Amino acid sequence: MLIKDLQDCEEFIAGDRTILRELLHPAKSDLKLRYSLAHAVLKPGKASRAHRLKTSEVYYILEGEGIMYIDDESAKVHQGHAIYIPPDSRQYIKNTGNSDLKFLCIVDPAWRNEDEEIIN
């Protein structure tokens, strides 16, 4: 059995400027997973950098509110929303609230640096 505590995961600033803690990644464990799972935080008024992944991604909003941008579309998002991001889509998210925007990032197949392109 594997149980990961978020507080035990190293915090770092990702290429898109979100504060990340990687919870599960098949390349960093013996887990038989296709996907990776990370916890992300954006401070009030901040936005992630626009980026593109070769893989599909899902954001699940845990706390806060913001606006999700995918290609030419945008929509308000808040706690309880799951957002599907197709492969090769230009994406970023902005925190429009007064508290931290916290969300899970599920990337399938698992995130790899070479699969991500920072756009701005």
PDB file of C-alpha atoms in Angstrom:
ATOM      1  CA  MET A   1       0.000   0.000   0.000  1.00  0.00           C
ATOM      2  CA  LEU A   2       1.264   3.460  -0.876  1.00  0.00           C
ATOM      3  CA  ILE A   3      -0.121   6.564   0.812  1.00  0.00           C
ATOM      4  CA  LYS A   4       1.430   9.935   0.013  1.00  0.00           C
ATOM      5  CA  ASP A   5       0.958  12.916   2.307  1.00  0.00           C
ATOM      6  CA  LEU A   6       0.906  16.220   0.448  1.00  0.00           C
ATOM      7  CA  GLN A   7       3.035  17.804   3.176  1.00  0.00           C
ATOM      8  CA  ASP A   8       5.778  15.233   2.541  1.00  0.00           C
ATOM      9  CA  CYS A   9       6.006  16.122  -1.171  1.00  0.00           C
ATOM     10  CA  GLU A  10       8.631  18.682  -2.149  1.00  0.00           C
ATOM     11  CA  GLU A  11       7.212  22.021  -3.239  1.00  0.00           C
ATOM     12  CA  PHE A  12       8.648  23.670  -6.367  1.00  0.00           C
ATOM     13  CA  ILE A  13       7.760  26.305  -8.943  1.00  0.00           C
ATOM     14  CA  ALA A  14       6.784  24.649 -12.228  1.00  0.00           C
ATOM     15  CA  GLY A  15       7.629  26.024 -15.660  1.00  0.00           C
ATOM     16  CA  ASP A  16       4.124  27.486 -15.883  1.00  0.00           C
ATOM     17  CA  ARG A  17       4.705  29.370 -12.550  1.00  0.00           C
ATOM     18  CA  THR A  18       2.315  27.289 -10.445  1.00  0.00           C
ATOM     19  CA  ILE A  19       3.435  26.034  -7.049  1.00  0.00           C
ATOM     20  CA  LEU A  20       3.497  22.252  -7.469  1.00  0.00           C
ATOM     21  CA  ARG A  21       3.847  19.172  -5.318  1.00  0.00           C
ATOM     22  CA  GLU A  22       4.066  15.938  -7.270  1.00  0.00           C
ATOM     23  CA  LEU A  23       2.014  13.242  -5.557  1.00  0.00           C
ATOM     24  CA  LEU A  24       2.298  10.301  -7.972  1.00  0.00           C
ATOM     25  CA  HIS A  25       4.513   9.704 -10.987  1.00  0.00           C
ATOM     26  CA  PRO A  26       5.289   6.273 -12.488  1.00  0.00           C
ATOM     27  CA  ALA A  27       8.894   7.225 -13.336  1.00  0.00           C
ATOM     28  CA  LYS A  28       9.595   8.026  -9.676  1.00  0.00           C
ATOM     29  CA  SER A  29       8.133   4.906  -8.088  1.00  0.00           C
ATOM     30  CA  ASP A  30       7.291   1.265  -8.686  1.00  0.00           C
ATOM     31  CA  LEU A  31       3.658   2.131  -9.340  1.00  0.00           C
ATOM     32  CA  LYS A  32       2.042   0.726 -12.450  1.00  0.00           C
ATOM     33  CA  LEU A  33       0.441   3.990 -13.581  1.00  0.00           C
ATOM     34  CA  ARG A  34       0.000   5.651 -16.973  1.00  0.00           C
ATOM     35  CA  TYR A  35      -0.749   9.053 -15.456  1.00  0.00           C
ATOM     36  CA  SER A  36       0.889  11.508 -13.079  1.00  0.00           C
ATOM     37  CA  LEU A  37      -0.859  13.433 -10.308  1.00  0.00           C
ATOM     38  CA  ALA A  38       0.239  16.777  -8.900  1.00  0.00           C
ATOM     39  CA  HIS A  39      -1.225  19.360  -6.504  1.00  0.00           C
ATOM     40  CA  ALA A  40      -1.022  22.950  -7.758  1.00  0.00           C
ATOM     41  CA  VAL A  41      -1.485  26.344  -6.100  1.00  0.00           C
ATOM     42  CA  LEU A  42      -1.865  29.797  -7.631  1.00  0.00           C
ATOM     43  CA  LYS A  43      -1.861  32.848  -5.376  1.00  0.00           C
ATOM     44  CA  PRO A  44      -4.636  35.491  -5.690  1.00  0.00           C
ATOM     45  CA  GLY A  45      -4.316  37.622  -8.819  1.00  0.00           C
ATOM     46  CA  LYS A  46      -1.702  35.317 -10.385  1.00  0.00           C
ATOM     47  CA  ALA A  47      -1.949  33.330 -13.613  1.00  0.00           C
ATOM     48  CA  SER A  48      -0.004  30.362 -14.867  1.00  0.00           C
ATOM     49  CA  ARG A  49       2.098  30.873 -17.968  1.00  0.00           C
ATOM     50  CA  ALA A  50       0.495  29.783 -21.200  1.00  0.00           C
ATOM     51  CA  HIS A  51       1.741  26.347 -22.141  1.00  0.00           C
ATOM     52  CA  ARG A  52       0.961  23.323 -24.253  1.00  0.00           C
ATOM     53  CA  LEU A  53       1.259  19.620 -23.463  1.00  0.00           C
ATOM     54  CA  LYS A  54       1.486  16.848 -26.028  1.00  0.00           C
ATOM     55  CA  THR A  55      -0.632  14.785 -23.630  1.00  0.00           C
ATOM     56  CA  SER A  56      -4.123  15.189 -22.227  1.00  0.00           C
ATOM     57  CA  GLU A  57      -4.618  16.803 -18.834  1.00  0.00           C
ATOM     58  CA  VAL A  58      -7.403  17.244 -16.294  1.00  0.00           C
ATOM     59  CA  TYR A  59      -7.559  19.961 -13.652  1.00  0.00           C
ATOM     60  CA  TYR A  60      -9.790  19.320 -10.650  1.00  0.00           C
ATOM     61  CA  ILE A  61     -10.469  22.475  -8.621  1.00  0.00           C
ATOM     62  CA  LEU A  62     -10.183  21.853  -4.871  1.00  0.00           C
ATOM     63  CA  GLU A  63     -10.466  25.424  -3.548  1.00  0.00           C
ATOM     64  CA  GLY A  64     -10.858  28.932  -4.921  1.00  0.00           C
ATOM     65  CA  GLU A  65     -12.048  30.366  -8.189  1.00  0.00           C
ATOM     66  CA  GLY A  66     -10.549  31.450 -11.456  1.00  0.00           C
ATOM     67  CA  ILE A  67     -10.779  31.550 -15.216  1.00  0.00           C
ATOM     68  CA  MET A  68      -9.555  28.644 -17.328  1.00  0.00           C
ATOM     69  CA  TYR A  69      -8.257  29.422 -20.814  1.00  0.00           C
ATOM     70  CA  ILE A  70      -7.993  26.653 -23.422  1.00  0.00           C
ATOM     71  CA  ASP A  71      -7.158  27.744 -26.977  1.00  0.00           C
ATOM     72  CA  ASP A  72      -9.789  30.393 -27.891  1.00  0.00           C
ATOM     73  CA  GLU A  73     -12.195  29.524 -25.063  1.00  0.00           C
ATOM     74  CA  SER A  74     -12.400  30.714 -21.455  1.00  0.00           C
ATOM     75  CA  ALA A  75     -14.719  29.882 -18.577  1.00  0.00           C
ATOM     76  CA  LYS A  76     -15.085  30.632 -14.883  1.00  0.00           C
ATOM     77  CA  VAL A  77     -14.104  27.692 -12.689  1.00  0.00           C
ATOM     78  CA  HIS A  78     -14.480  26.960  -8.991  1.00  0.00           C
ATOM     79  CA  GLN A  79     -14.382  24.224  -6.368  1.00  0.00           C
ATOM     80  CA  GLY A  80     -15.735  20.921  -7.669  1.00  0.00           C
ATOM     81  CA  HIS A  81     -15.090  21.600 -11.362  1.00  0.00           C
ATOM     82  CA  ALA A  82     -13.147  19.110 -13.491  1.00  0.00           C
ATOM     83  CA  ILE A  83     -11.641  20.598 -16.655  1.00  0.00           C
ATOM     84  CA  TYR A  84     -10.477  18.433 -19.554  1.00  0.00           C
ATOM     85  CA  ILE A  85      -7.561  19.872 -21.541  1.00  0.00           C
ATOM     86  CA  PRO A  86      -7.005  18.128 -24.892  1.00  0.00           C
ATOM     87  CA  PRO A  87      -3.482  17.359 -26.118  1.00  0.00           C
ATOM     88  CA  ASP A  88      -1.658  20.213 -27.880  1.00  0.00           C
ATOM     89  CA  SER A  89      -4.042  22.864 -26.518  1.00  0.00           C
ATOM     90  CA  ARG A  90      -2.760  26.297 -25.469  1.00  0.00           C
ATOM     91  CA  GLN A  91      -3.769  26.550 -21.821  1.00  0.00           C
ATOM     92  CA  TYR A  92      -3.450  28.634 -18.685  1.00  0.00           C
ATOM     93  CA  ILE A  93      -5.469  29.419 -15.591  1.00  0.00           C
ATOM     94  CA  LYS A  94      -5.893  32.666 -13.641  1.00  0.00           C
ATOM     95  CA  ASN A  95      -6.829  33.022  -9.978  1.00  0.00           C
ATOM     96  CA  THR A  96      -9.578  35.656  -9.792  1.00  0.00           C
ATOM     97  CA  GLY A  97     -10.392  35.119  -6.124  1.00  0.00           C
ATOM     98  CA  ASN A  98      -9.094  36.475  -2.823  1.00  0.00           C
ATOM     99  CA  SER A  99      -7.625  33.166  -1.649  1.00  0.00           C
ATOM    100  CA  ASP A 100      -5.320  30.502  -3.069  1.00  0.00           C
ATOM    101  CA  LEU A 101      -6.599  28.587  -6.091  1.00  0.00           C
ATOM    102  CA  LYS A 102      -5.798  24.933  -5.388  1.00  0.00           C
ATOM    103  CA  PHE A 103      -6.240  22.185  -7.941  1.00  0.00           C
ATOM    104  CA  LEU A 104      -5.089  18.709  -8.936  1.00  0.00           C
ATOM    105  CA  CYS A 105      -3.344  18.125 -12.270  1.00  0.00           C
ATOM    106  CA  ILE A 106      -3.760  14.689 -13.812  1.00  0.00           C
ATOM    107  CA  VAL A 107      -1.620  14.139 -16.925  1.00  0.00           C
ATOM    108  CA  ASP A 108      -2.055  11.047 -19.124  1.00  0.00           C
ATOM    109  CA  PRO A 109       0.337   9.660 -20.165  1.00  0.00           C
ATOM    110  CA  ALA A 110       2.442  10.865 -17.251  1.00  0.00           C
ATOM    111  CA  TRP A 111       4.012  14.331 -17.446  1.00  0.00           C
ATOM    112  CA  ARG A 112       7.457  14.595 -19.032  1.00  0.00           C
ATOM    113  CA  ASN A 113       9.463  17.778 -19.504  1.00  0.00           C
ATOM    114  CA  GLU A 114       9.893  17.089 -23.224  1.00  0.00           C
ATOM    115  CA  ASP A 115       6.093  16.977 -23.659  1.00  0.00           C
ATOM    116  CA  GLU A 116       5.591  20.537 -22.399  1.00  0.00           C
ATOM    117  CA  GLU A 117       6.122  23.796 -24.260  1.00  0.00           C
ATOM    118  CA  ILE A 118       5.977  27.126 -22.404  1.00  0.00           C
ATOM    119  CA  ILE A 119       4.455  29.668 -24.777  1.00  0.00           C
ATOM    120  CA  ASN A 120       5.077  33.018 -23.086  1.00  0.00           C
TER     121      ASN A 120
END
